[in-house]
mmCIF file of C-alpha atoms and ligand atoms in Angstrom:
data_model
loop_
_atom_site.group_PDB
_atom_site.id
_atom_site.type_symbol
_atom_site.label_atom_id
_atom_site.label_comp_id
_atom_site.label_asym_id
_atom_site.label_seq_id
_atom_site.Cartn_x
_atom_site.Cartn_y
_atom_site.Cartn_z
ATOM 1 C CA MET B 1 -14.653 22.714 -24.702
ATOM 2 C CA THR B 2 -12.243 21.438 -22.463
ATOM 3 C CA LYS B 3 -12.484 17.441 -21.848
ATOM 4 C CA LYS B 4 -13.551 16.162 -18.336
ATOM 5 C CA LYS B 5 -11.243 13.932 -16.873
ATOM 6 C CA PRO B 6 -12.798 10.580 -16.566
ATOM 7 C CA ARG B 7 -13.645 8.396 -13.050
ATOM 8 C CA ILE B 8 -11.295 6.393 -11.687
ATOM 9 C CA GLU B 9 -13.351 3.643 -12.643
ATOM 10 C CA THR B 10 -13.141 4.317 -16.517
ATOM 11 C CA GLN B 11 -9.276 5.097 -16.488
ATOM 12 C CA LEU B 12 -8.855 1.678 -14.498
ATOM 13 C CA ILE B 13 -10.260 0.419 -17.844
ATOM 14 C CA HIS B 14 -8.839 2.412 -20.465
ATOM 15 C CA ALA B 15 -5.908 4.901 -19.129
ATOM 16 C CA GLY B 16 -2.266 3.334 -20.748
ATOM 17 C CA GLU B 17 -4.402 0.972 -23.456
ATOM 18 C CA PRO B 18 -2.520 1.456 -26.623
ATOM 19 C CA ARG B 19 -3.764 3.004 -29.611
ATOM 20 C CA PRO B 20 -4.312 2.060 -32.131
ATOM 21 C CA LEU B 21 -4.725 -1.494 -30.654
ATOM 22 C CA ILE B 22 -1.795 -3.814 -31.118
ATOM 23 C CA CYS B 23 -3.075 -6.266 -33.739
ATOM 24 C CA GLY B 24 -6.391 -5.303 -32.636
ATOM 25 C CA ALA B 25 -6.014 -7.111 -29.708
ATOM 26 C CA VAL B 26 -8.342 -5.873 -26.741
ATOM 27 C CA SER B 27 -6.281 -7.188 -24.220
ATOM 28 C CA LEU B 28 -2.779 -6.265 -24.383
ATOM 29 C CA PRO B 29 -0.439 -9.044 -25.346
ATOM 30 C CA ILE B 30 2.342 -9.756 -23.196
ATOM 31 C CA PHE B 31 6.216 -8.469 -24.740
ATOM 32 C CA GLN B 32 8.352 -11.466 -23.792
ATOM 33 C CA SER B 33 11.138 -10.299 -24.900
ATOM 34 C CA SER B 34 14.329 -9.257 -22.564
ATOM 35 C CA THR B 35 15.603 -6.863 -25.385
ATOM 36 C CA PHE B 36 14.316 -5.053 -28.560
ATOM 37 C CA GLU B 37 16.210 -3.793 -31.591
ATOM 38 C CA TYR B 38 17.998 -0.817 -31.248
ATOM 39 C CA ALA B 39 16.164 2.729 -32.560
ATOM 40 C CA GLY B 40 19.480 5.285 -32.256
ATOM 41 C CA GLN B 41 19.166 5.732 -28.612
ATOM 42 C CA ASP B 42 21.692 7.864 -27.269
ATOM 43 C CA SER B 43 21.031 7.231 -23.542
ATOM 44 C CA TYR B 44 21.828 3.554 -21.789
ATOM 45 C CA HIS B 45 18.261 4.260 -19.628
ATOM 46 C CA ASP B 46 16.493 4.588 -23.284
ATOM 47 C CA LEU B 47 17.437 1.301 -24.558
ATOM 48 C CA LYS B 48 14.621 -0.945 -24.678
ATOM 49 C CA TYR B 49 15.349 -3.942 -22.042
ATOM 50 C CA ILE B 50 13.294 -5.374 -19.392
ATOM 51 C CA ARG B 51 15.527 -4.563 -16.650
ATOM 52 C CA LEU B 52 15.505 -0.759 -17.691
ATOM 53 C CA ASN B 53 11.239 -0.339 -17.152
ATOM 54 C CA ASN B 54 10.582 0.366 -20.198
ATOM 55 C CA THR B 55 9.030 -2.468 -22.401
ATOM 56 C CA PRO B 56 5.436 -2.103 -23.624
ATOM 57 C CA ASN B 57 4.021 -3.935 -20.831
ATOM 58 C CA HIS B 58 5.820 -1.357 -18.495
ATOM 59 C CA VAL B 59 4.596 1.623 -20.342
ATOM 60 C CA ALA B 60 1.102 0.445 -20.300
ATOM 61 C CA VAL B 61 0.710 -0.200 -16.760
ATOM 62 C CA GLY B 62 2.728 2.947 -15.754
ATOM 63 C CA GLU B 63 0.252 4.880 -17.858
ATOM 64 C CA LYS B 64 -2.825 3.342 -16.177
ATOM 65 C CA LEU B 65 -0.986 3.185 -12.398
ATOM 66 C CA ALA B 66 -0.284 7.391 -13.200
ATOM 67 C CA ALA B 67 -3.834 7.939 -14.180
ATOM 68 C CA VAL B 68 -5.778 6.296 -11.579
ATOM 69 C CA GLU B 69 -3.866 8.002 -8.713
ATOM 70 C CA GLY B 70 -4.554 11.747 -10.770
ATOM 71 C CA ALA B 71 -0.311 11.708 -10.638
ATOM 72 C CA GLU B 72 2.116 12.640 -13.542
ATOM 73 C CA ALA B 73 3.961 9.524 -13.966
ATOM 74 C CA ALA B 74 4.408 5.965 -12.402
ATOM 75 C CA LEU B 75 6.967 2.974 -12.031
ATOM 76 C CA ALA B 76 5.687 -0.242 -11.809
ATOM 77 C CA THR B 77 8.215 -2.447 -9.931
ATOM 78 C CA ALA B 78 9.594 -5.941 -8.849
ATOM 79 C CA SER B 79 7.845 -6.053 -5.178
ATOM 80 C CA GLY B 80 6.492 -3.494 -3.220
ATOM 81 C CA MET B 81 9.911 -3.716 -1.066
ATOM 82 C CA ALA B 82 11.506 -2.805 -4.414
ATOM 83 C CA ALA B 83 9.584 0.421 -4.601
ATOM 84 C CA ILE B 84 10.315 1.494 -1.281
ATOM 85 C CA SER B 85 14.202 0.336 -1.425
ATOM 86 C CA ALA B 86 14.532 2.100 -4.598
ATOM 87 C CA VAL B 87 12.779 5.451 -3.546
ATOM 88 C CA LEU B 88 15.028 5.942 -0.213
ATOM 89 C CA LEU B 89 18.184 4.968 -2.069
ATOM 90 C CA GLY B 90 17.442 6.858 -4.978
ATOM 91 C CA LEU B 91 16.369 9.944 -3.263
ATOM 92 C CA LEU B 92 18.709 9.858 0.010
ATOM 93 C CA LYS B 93 22.529 9.789 0.266
ATOM 94 C CA SER B 94 25.018 9.771 3.285
ATOM 95 C CA GLY B 95 24.609 12.220 5.963
ATOM 96 C CA ASP B 96 20.982 12.583 4.867
ATOM 97 C CA ARG B 97 18.078 11.795 7.171
ATOM 98 C CA LEU B 98 14.283 11.325 7.299
ATOM 99 C CA LEU B 99 11.271 11.356 9.394
ATOM 100 C CA ALA B 100 9.005 8.306 9.572
ATOM 101 C CA GLN B 101 6.223 6.976 11.082
ATOM 102 C CA GLU B 102 6.371 4.829 13.939
ATOM 103 C CA CYS B 103 4.342 1.255 13.417
ATOM 104 C CA LEU B 104 5.774 0.932 9.658
ATOM 105 C CA TYR B 105 5.360 -2.181 7.590
ATOM 106 C CA GLY B 106 7.751 -4.402 8.829
ATOM 107 C CA GLY B 107 9.807 -5.020 6.152
ATOM 108 C CA THR B 108 9.821 -1.033 5.846
ATOM 109 C CA HIS B 109 10.902 -0.648 9.541
ATOM 110 C CA ASP B 110 13.586 -3.377 9.208
ATOM 111 C CA PHE B 111 14.935 -1.767 5.891
ATOM 112 C CA ILE B 112 15.076 1.818 7.483
ATOM 113 C CA THR B 113 16.686 0.566 10.847
ATOM 114 C CA GLN B 114 18.702 -2.070 9.743
ATOM 115 C CA ASP B 115 20.164 -1.374 6.173
ATOM 116 C CA LEU B 116 19.832 2.656 5.581
ATOM 117 C CA PRO B 117 22.802 2.868 8.227
ATOM 118 C CA SER B 118 25.299 1.143 6.604
ATOM 119 C CA PHE B 119 24.427 4.091 3.674
ATOM 120 C CA GLY B 120 24.959 6.465 6.337
ATOM 121 C CA ILE B 121 21.171 7.554 6.380
ATOM 122 C CA GLU B 122 19.519 7.881 9.501
ATOM 123 C CA VAL B 123 15.818 8.219 10.782
ATOM 124 C CA ASP B 124 14.001 9.614 13.127
ATOM 125 C CA PHE B 125 10.635 8.567 13.761
ATOM 126 C CA ILE B 126 7.395 10.895 14.293
ATOM 127 C CA ASP B 127 3.768 10.348 15.823
ATOM 128 C CA ALA B 128 1.777 11.027 12.676
ATOM 129 C CA ASP B 129 -0.856 11.928 14.426
ATOM 130 C CA ARG B 130 0.554 14.791 16.138
ATOM 131 C CA PRO B 131 2.335 17.218 13.715
ATOM 132 C CA GLU B 132 2.850 19.923 16.208
ATOM 133 C CA THR B 133 5.929 17.429 17.676
ATOM 134 C CA TRP B 134 7.273 17.484 13.827
ATOM 135 C CA GLN B 135 8.940 20.432 14.075
ATOM 136 C CA ALA B 136 11.609 19.376 17.177
ATOM 137 C CA LYS B 137 12.678 16.303 14.968
ATOM 138 C CA LEU B 138 13.908 18.005 12.124
ATOM 139 C CA THR B 139 17.286 18.676 11.657
ATOM 140 C CA PRO B 140 19.314 20.432 8.851
ATOM 141 C CA THR B 141 20.166 17.103 6.793
ATOM 142 C CA THR B 142 16.394 16.013 6.971
ATOM 143 C CA ARG B 143 15.301 15.302 3.666
ATOM 144 C CA LEU B 144 12.284 13.071 3.485
ATOM 145 C CA ILE B 145 8.643 12.416 5.481
ATOM 146 C CA TYR B 146 7.583 8.718 5.272
ATOM 147 C CA VAL B 147 4.083 8.230 6.269
ATOM 148 C CA GLU B 148 1.558 5.247 5.273
ATOM 149 C CA THR B 149 -2.116 5.709 4.791
ATOM 150 C CA ILE B 150 -3.568 3.280 7.261
ATOM 151 C CA THR B 151 -1.192 1.348 9.539
ATOM 152 C CA ASN B 152 -0.513 -1.947 10.132
ATOM 153 C CA PRO B 153 -1.803 -3.821 12.117
ATOM 154 C CA LEU B 154 -4.031 -1.339 14.308
ATOM 155 C CA MET B 155 -5.471 0.591 11.034
ATOM 156 C CA GLN B 156 -4.398 3.906 12.647
ATOM 157 C CA VAL B 157 -4.954 6.874 10.258
ATOM 158 C CA GLY B 158 -2.307 9.686 10.871
ATOM 159 C CA ASP B 159 -2.992 13.834 9.580
ATOM 160 C CA LEU B 160 -2.298 12.860 6.200
ATOM 161 C CA LEU B 161 -3.052 16.305 5.044
ATOM 162 C CA ALA B 162 -0.788 17.726 7.596
ATOM 163 C CA VAL B 163 2.343 15.968 5.876
ATOM 164 C CA PRO B 164 2.575 17.395 2.459
ATOM 165 C CA ALA B 165 2.187 20.826 3.798
ATOM 166 C CA PHE B 166 4.621 20.285 6.609
ATOM 167 C CA ALA B 167 7.188 19.150 3.781
ATOM 168 C CA ARG B 168 6.566 21.655 1.593
ATOM 169 C CA GLU B 169 7.221 24.251 4.282
ATOM 170 C CA ASN B 170 10.467 22.657 5.183
ATOM 171 C CA GLY B 171 11.591 21.314 1.904
ATOM 172 C CA LEU B 172 10.881 18.102 2.030
ATOM 173 C CA VAL B 173 9.876 14.959 -0.668
ATOM 174 C CA SER B 174 6.376 13.683 0.727
ATOM 175 C CA VAL B 175 6.179 9.847 0.693
ATOM 176 C CA ILE B 176 3.193 7.714 1.479
ATOM 177 C CA ASP B 177 2.791 4.006 1.445
ATOM 178 C CA ASN B 178 -0.799 3.766 -0.100
ATOM 179 C CA THR B 179 -0.993 -0.010 -0.217
ATOM 180 C CA PHE B 180 -3.721 -0.324 2.758
ATOM 181 C CA ALA B 181 -6.046 2.376 0.730
ATOM 182 C CA SER B 182 -5.481 1.834 -2.773
ATOM 183 C CA PRO B 183 -5.957 4.610 -5.432
ATOM 184 C CA PHE B 184 -9.820 3.379 -5.335
ATOM 185 C CA ASN B 185 -10.457 4.420 -1.432
ATOM 186 C CA PHE B 186 -7.477 7.406 -1.089
ATOM 187 C CA ARG B 187 -5.054 9.316 -3.880
ATOM 188 C CA PRO B 188 -2.290 11.087 -2.667
ATOM 189 C CA PRO B 189 -1.156 12.980 -5.295
ATOM 190 C CA GLU B 190 -4.580 15.125 -5.498
ATOM 191 C CA HIS B 191 -3.631 15.724 -1.607
ATOM 192 C CA GLY B 192 -0.034 17.313 -2.349
ATOM 193 C CA TYR B 193 2.255 14.278 -1.955
ATOM 194 C CA ASP B 194 5.155 13.732 -3.880
ATOM 195 C CA LEU B 195 5.038 10.158 -4.008
ATOM 196 C CA SER B 196 3.117 7.356 -3.162
ATOM 197 C CA LEU B 197 4.063 3.728 -2.962
ATOM 198 C CA HIS B 198 2.181 0.456 -3.157
ATOM 199 C CA SER B 199 2.681 -3.361 -2.417
ATOM 200 C CA GLY B 200 0.909 -4.198 -5.920
ATOM 201 C CA THR B 201 1.070 -7.841 -4.436
ATOM 202 C CA LYS B 202 -2.185 -6.516 -2.236
ATOM 203 C CA TYR B 203 -5.250 -4.712 -3.470
ATOM 204 C CA LEU B 204 -3.601 -3.583 -7.171
ATOM 205 C CA ASN B 205 -3.447 -6.942 -8.367
ATOM 206 C CA GLY B 206 -6.023 -8.240 -5.588
ATOM 207 C CA HIS B 207 -5.644 -11.938 -6.868
ATOM 208 C CA SER B 208 -2.825 -13.653 -4.286
ATOM 209 C CA ASP B 209 -0.894 -14.881 -7.358
ATOM 210 C CA ILE B 210 2.286 -11.912 -7.984
ATOM 211 C CA VAL B 211 4.650 -10.205 -6.152
ATOM 212 C CA ALA B 212 4.562 -6.369 -7.553
ATOM 213 C CA GLY B 213 5.174 -2.752 -6.436
ATOM 214 C CA ALA B 214 4.132 0.797 -7.733
ATOM 215 C CA VAL B 215 5.945 4.476 -7.518
ATOM 216 C CA VAL B 216 3.880 7.057 -8.151
ATOM 217 C CA GLY B 217 4.025 10.947 -8.356
ATOM 218 C CA LYS B 218 5.910 13.569 -10.060
ATOM 219 C CA ASN B 219 7.437 13.345 -13.367
ATOM 220 C CA ASP B 220 11.270 14.426 -12.314
ATOM 221 C CA LEU B 221 10.995 11.724 -9.108
ATOM 222 C CA VAL B 222 9.770 9.032 -10.891
ATOM 223 C CA GLU B 223 12.202 9.730 -13.465
ATOM 224 C CA ARG B 224 15.129 9.885 -10.889
ATOM 225 C CA ILE B 225 14.211 6.665 -8.864
ATOM 226 C CA THR B 226 13.407 4.862 -12.518
ATOM 227 C CA ARG B 227 17.578 5.211 -12.844
ATOM 228 C CA THR B 228 18.367 3.775 -9.545
ATOM 229 C CA LEU B 229 15.594 0.731 -9.904
ATOM 230 C CA ASN B 230 17.401 0.246 -13.308
ATOM 231 C CA HIS B 231 20.656 -0.086 -11.385
ATOM 232 C CA LEU B 232 19.288 -2.239 -8.558
ATOM 233 C CA GLY B 233 17.625 -4.769 -11.063
ATOM 234 C CA GLY B 234 14.235 -4.783 -9.182
ATOM 235 C CA ALA B 235 12.268 -4.704 -12.756
ATOM 236 C CA LEU B 236 8.901 -6.545 -12.898
ATOM 237 C CA ASP B 237 8.807 -9.076 -15.431
ATOM 238 C CA PRO B 238 6.406 -8.999 -18.522
ATOM 239 C CA HIS B 239 4.297 -11.487 -17.512
ATOM 240 C CA ALA B 240 3.854 -10.422 -14.146
ATOM 241 C CA CYS B 241 3.581 -6.753 -15.420
ATOM 242 C CA PHE B 242 0.829 -8.379 -17.465
ATOM 243 C CA LEU B 243 -1.037 -9.786 -14.360
ATOM 244 C CA LEU B 244 -1.055 -6.404 -12.797
ATOM 245 C CA HIS B 245 -2.349 -4.986 -15.370
ATOM 246 C CA ARG B 246 -4.951 -7.165 -15.472
ATOM 247 C CA GLY B 247 -5.843 -7.200 -12.367
ATOM 248 C CA LEU B 248 -6.205 -2.981 -12.089
ATOM 249 C CA LYS B 249 -8.911 -3.247 -14.422
ATOM 250 C CA THR B 250 -11.464 -4.744 -11.423
ATOM 251 C CA LEU B 251 -10.003 -2.476 -8.649
ATOM 252 C CA ALA B 252 -12.749 -0.648 -8.632
ATOM 253 C CA VAL B 253 -15.422 -3.236 -8.028
ATOM 254 C CA ARG B 254 -13.419 -5.402 -5.623
ATOM 255 C CA MET B 255 -12.699 -2.414 -3.527
ATOM 256 C CA ALA B 256 -16.277 -1.314 -3.357
ATOM 257 C CA ARG B 257 -17.465 -4.683 -2.533
ATOM 258 C CA GLN B 258 -14.282 -5.233 -0.149
ATOM 259 C CA ASN B 259 -15.170 -1.784 1.801
ATOM 260 C CA ASP B 260 -18.581 -2.539 1.975
ATOM 261 C CA SER B 261 -18.267 -6.207 3.591
ATOM 262 C CA ALA B 262 -15.572 -4.777 5.423
ATOM 263 C CA LEU B 263 -17.941 -2.402 7.144
ATOM 264 C CA LEU B 264 -20.654 -5.000 7.816
ATOM 265 C CA ILE B 265 -18.188 -7.506 9.353
ATOM 266 C CA ALA B 266 -16.634 -4.749 11.931
ATOM 267 C CA ARG B 267 -19.837 -3.490 13.239
ATOM 268 C CA PHE B 268 -20.756 -7.424 13.465
ATOM 269 C CA LEU B 269 -17.676 -7.896 15.756
ATOM 270 C CA GLU B 270 -18.261 -4.672 17.540
ATOM 271 C CA GLY B 271 -21.079 -5.832 18.453
ATOM 272 C CA HIS B 272 -20.281 -9.541 19.747
ATOM 273 C CA PRO B 273 -19.959 -9.966 23.157
ATOM 274 C CA LYS B 274 -16.868 -12.072 22.702
ATOM 275 C CA VAL B 275 -14.916 -9.457 21.009
ATOM 276 C CA VAL B 276 -13.369 -6.833 23.177
ATOM 277 C CA ARG B 277 -11.901 -4.289 21.005
ATOM 278 C CA VAL B 278 -12.351 -3.801 16.699
ATOM 279 C CA ASN B 279 -9.785 -1.529 14.858
ATOM 280 C CA TYR B 280 -11.314 -0.247 11.926
ATOM 281 C CA PRO B 281 -11.467 3.309 10.237
ATOM 282 C CA GLY B 282 -15.111 2.695 8.900
ATOM 283 C CA LEU B 283 -16.525 2.529 12.763
ATOM 284 C CA GLU B 284 -17.857 5.623 14.640
ATOM 285 C CA SER B 285 -15.309 4.236 17.306
ATOM 286 C CA HIS B 286 -12.262 4.681 15.817
ATOM 287 C CA PRO B 287 -10.175 7.729 16.673
ATOM 288 C CA ALA B 288 -9.736 9.064 13.182
ATOM 289 C CA PHE B 289 -13.233 7.938 11.655
ATOM 290 C CA GLU B 290 -14.163 11.591 11.091
ATOM 291 C CA ARG B 291 -10.586 12.087 9.166
ATOM 292 C CA ALA B 292 -11.140 8.746 7.331
ATOM 293 C CA ARG B 293 -14.824 9.531 6.368
ATOM 294 C CA HIS B 294 -13.578 12.996 5.228
ATOM 295 C CA LEU B 295 -10.268 11.871 3.149
ATOM 296 C CA PHE B 296 -11.441 8.184 1.899
ATOM 297 C CA ALA B 297 -13.961 7.063 -0.736
ATOM 298 C CA GLY B 298 -14.074 3.630 2.307
ATOM 299 C CA ALA B 299 -12.389 2.132 4.870
ATOM 300 C CA SER B 300 -10.965 -0.605 2.992
ATOM 301 C CA GLY B 301 -11.048 -3.990 3.867
ATOM 302 C CA MET B 302 -8.545 -4.249 6.525
ATOM 303 C CA ILE B 303 -9.901 -4.655 10.338
ATOM 304 C CA SER B 304 -8.161 -5.874 13.632
ATOM 305 C CA PHE B 305 -9.562 -7.346 16.775
ATOM 306 C CA GLU B 306 -9.289 -8.911 20.175
ATOM 307 C CA VAL B 307 -11.333 -11.996 21.287
ATOM 308 C CA ASP B 308 -11.949 -12.307 25.049
ATOM 309 C CA GLY B 309 -9.490 -14.675 26.440
ATOM 310 C CA GLY B 310 -6.120 -13.824 25.145
ATOM 311 C CA VAL B 311 -3.745 -15.688 22.509
ATOM 312 C CA ALA B 312 -5.683 -19.136 23.271
ATOM 313 C CA ALA B 313 -8.918 -18.122 22.321
ATOM 314 C CA ALA B 314 -7.394 -15.933 19.764
ATOM 315 C CA ASP B 315 -5.723 -19.242 18.246
ATOM 316 C CA ARG B 316 -9.023 -21.413 18.618
ATOM 317 C CA PHE B 317 -10.755 -18.562 16.660
ATOM 318 C CA ILE B 318 -8.425 -19.033 13.591
ATOM 319 C CA ASP B 319 -8.828 -22.371 13.740
ATOM 320 C CA ALA B 320 -12.137 -22.689 13.975
ATOM 321 C CA CYS B 321 -12.972 -20.555 11.060
ATOM 322 C CA THR B 322 -13.483 -22.063 7.766
ATOM 323 C CA LEU B 323 -13.720 -19.859 4.967
ATOM 324 C CA PRO B 324 -10.971 -17.028 5.446
ATOM 325 C CA ILE B 325 -7.295 -18.813 5.115
ATOM 326 C CA SER B 326 -4.812 -18.224 7.701
ATOM 327 C CA ALA B 327 -1.785 -16.567 5.651
ATOM 328 C CA PRO B 328 -0.157 -13.669 5.730
ATOM 329 C CA SER B 329 -0.428 -10.743 3.116
ATOM 330 C CA LEU B 330 -3.770 -8.752 2.029
ATOM 331 C CA GLY B 331 -5.858 -7.560 -0.373
ATOM 332 C CA GLY B 332 -6.606 -10.661 -2.568
ATOM 333 C CA VAL B 333 -10.525 -11.698 -3.180
ATOM 334 C CA GLU B 334 -10.030 -14.464 -0.744
ATOM 335 C CA SER B 335 -10.347 -13.643 2.887
ATOM 336 C CA LEU B 336 -6.738 -13.717 5.033
ATOM 337 C CA ILE B 337 -6.596 -14.157 9.028
ATOM 338 C CA THR B 338 -3.722 -13.804 10.656
ATOM 339 C CA ARG B 339 -2.152 -13.029 14.244
ATOM 340 C CA PRO B 340 0.384 -10.233 13.746
ATOM 341 C CA ALA B 341 2.517 -11.333 16.955
ATOM 342 C CA THR B 342 3.098 -14.516 14.835
ATOM 343 C CA THR B 343 3.508 -13.375 11.054
ATOM 344 C CA SER B 344 3.866 -9.704 9.942
ATOM 345 C CA HIS B 345 5.317 -8.122 13.451
ATOM 346 C CA ALA B 346 7.011 -11.381 14.676
ATOM 347 C CA GLY B 347 10.632 -9.838 14.248
ATOM 348 C CA MET B 348 9.739 -7.025 16.232
ATOM 349 C CA ALA B 349 10.988 -7.409 20.152
ATOM 350 C CA PRO B 350 7.881 -7.924 22.428
ATOM 351 C CA GLU B 351 8.174 -4.941 24.212
ATOM 352 C CA GLU B 352 8.192 -2.596 21.363
ATOM 353 C CA ARG B 353 4.911 -4.753 20.253
ATOM 354 C CA ARG B 354 3.253 -3.943 23.740
ATOM 355 C CA ARG B 355 4.430 0.203 23.414
ATOM 356 C CA LEU B 356 2.625 0.447 19.823
ATOM 357 C CA GLY B 357 -0.414 -1.454 21.348
ATOM 358 C CA ILE B 358 0.087 -4.373 19.232
ATOM 359 C CA SER B 359 -1.220 -7.304 21.642
ATOM 360 C CA ASP B 360 -0.135 -11.066 21.321
ATOM 361 C CA SER B 361 -3.565 -11.928 21.011
ATOM 362 C CA LEU B 362 -5.110 -9.335 17.911
ATOM 363 C CA ILE B 363 -6.428 -10.957 15.148
ATOM 364 C CA ARG B 364 -5.634 -9.383 11.685
ATOM 365 C CA LEU B 365 -8.531 -10.191 9.451
ATOM 366 C CA SER B 366 -8.101 -9.194 5.047
ATOM 367 C CA VAL B 367 -11.851 -8.886 3.764
ATOM 368 C CA GLY B 368 -12.350 -11.108 0.888
ATOM 369 C CA LEU B 369 -14.753 -11.331 -2.023
ATOM 370 C CA GLU B 370 -17.091 -13.970 -0.527
ATOM 371 C CA ALA B 371 -20.784 -12.927 0.348
ATOM 372 C CA ALA B 372 -20.414 -11.394 3.715
ATOM 373 C CA GLU B 373 -23.031 -13.162 4.709
ATOM 374 C CA ASP B 374 -21.237 -16.306 5.069
ATOM 375 C CA LEU B 375 -17.776 -14.422 6.539
ATOM 376 C CA ILE B 376 -19.968 -13.351 9.211
ATOM 377 C CA GLU B 377 -22.243 -16.663 9.389
ATOM 378 C CA ASP B 378 -18.554 -18.231 9.839
ATOM 379 C CA PHE B 379 -17.353 -15.975 12.418
ATOM 380 C CA THR B 380 -20.259 -16.684 14.649
ATOM 381 C CA GLN B 381 -19.083 -20.263 14.880
ATOM 382 C CA ALA B 382 -15.672 -20.038 15.420
ATOM 383 C CA LEU B 383 -16.685 -17.194 18.317
ATOM 384 C CA ARG B 384 -18.691 -19.735 20.053
ATOM 385 C CA ALA B 385 -15.440 -21.920 19.588
ATOM 386 C CA ALA B 386 -13.092 -19.389 20.649
HETATM 387 C C1 PLP F 401 2.895 -5.842 1.879
HETATM 388 C C2 PLP F 401 3.377 -4.454 2.288
HETATM 389 C C3 PLP F 401 4.470 -4.177 2.010
HETATM 390 C C4 PLP F 401 5.812 -4.980 0.820
HETATM 391 O O1 PLP F 401 5.151 -5.344 -0.403
HETATM 392 P P1 PLP F 401 6.010 -6.712 -1.385
HETATM 393 O O2 PLP F 401 5.006 -7.028 -2.366
HETATM 394 O O3 PLP F 401 5.791 -8.100 -0.266
HETATM 395 O O4 PLP F 401 7.053 -6.343 -1.277
HETATM 396 C C5 PLP F 401 4.810 -2.519 1.833
HETATM 397 N N1 PLP F 401 4.041 -2.238 2.319
HETATM 398 C C6 PLP F 401 2.811 -2.448 3.198
HETATM 399 C C7 PLP F 401 1.734 -1.778 3.852
HETATM 400 C C8 PLP F 401 2.561 -3.781 2.486
HETATM 401 O O5 PLP F 401 1.567 -4.141 3.021
#
């Protein structure tokens, strides 16, 4: 009899846990030790040392992350940007090019356009919704294709199944930043992606109390990237490993609730006369609604929208909200609200923001775990003030 693979809810609790339990401890202890007794290792990368990403807390959280995305291996990193930079520096060398989706996370966009060129690595941007245009951007030295599951802040969903297919046909490594969906809603390795990346700061940990990241995917690639990360020094501290590990155990219940609440709130906003536009892949009005419904368990907890009256009205609305905190970042238990033009996309030239469709009055909401009814009541009164 073949043993059936447990569902993600079960993997989040049990995968990666040490058996037998260490001294019977039901919760994996924190191994607060920088170095470990020499055990005859003959490779530098096998010495047990926090920076080498192989202490018991790293191993356990790595196994859990791999299991929940249905991948061979995973690596926890010191931040989402540590994961992204280690992947790109580990897999690309001077003379190589990559294809990347337009409208990337700001830090990723800046790393690709400002830091990678000094290593001799150049980018060609693609429209992730139009695979028929990708071939024209390929060069003999293109090595990698990079996309995001749901883009920030417009919540676009590109042709996510075309990416791994295109990568296979053209000998590229396919990489996706899966932060906005989380493995509860979408598991890229199951759809043929070579690597999936996360800012663990967001949904994976879910409590807005650490910065962390993850690289999930094929064994050989994760091993190569671990070696690069070992040299760059972006290891996750054991205490943060413990918190990420603890946060992961509740990912499924958090994400299911955040999916449901965000859909209720997106529908409320769409029906409100003072709201002129709502971007949420769970709404029938979203251009990729069918694609998202087919690929995702839920459309996640991120919504963006515009209120009538421009920037002044947007600021009045944010000021009048009493529950969501006005702060960047996302994916925590508390709702957060921002105006991307002044936070996540402040570094982008105004013309570039306009070209991508990010208006200065756009509001971005990360739906937390408050009662959806309370959030809707709060938005009702804040829209009156806007
Ligand atoms: C936050 C974020 C990152 C960067 O993660 P850090 O943990 O802040 O380094 C990367 N990608 C996306 C989509 C993000 O939201």
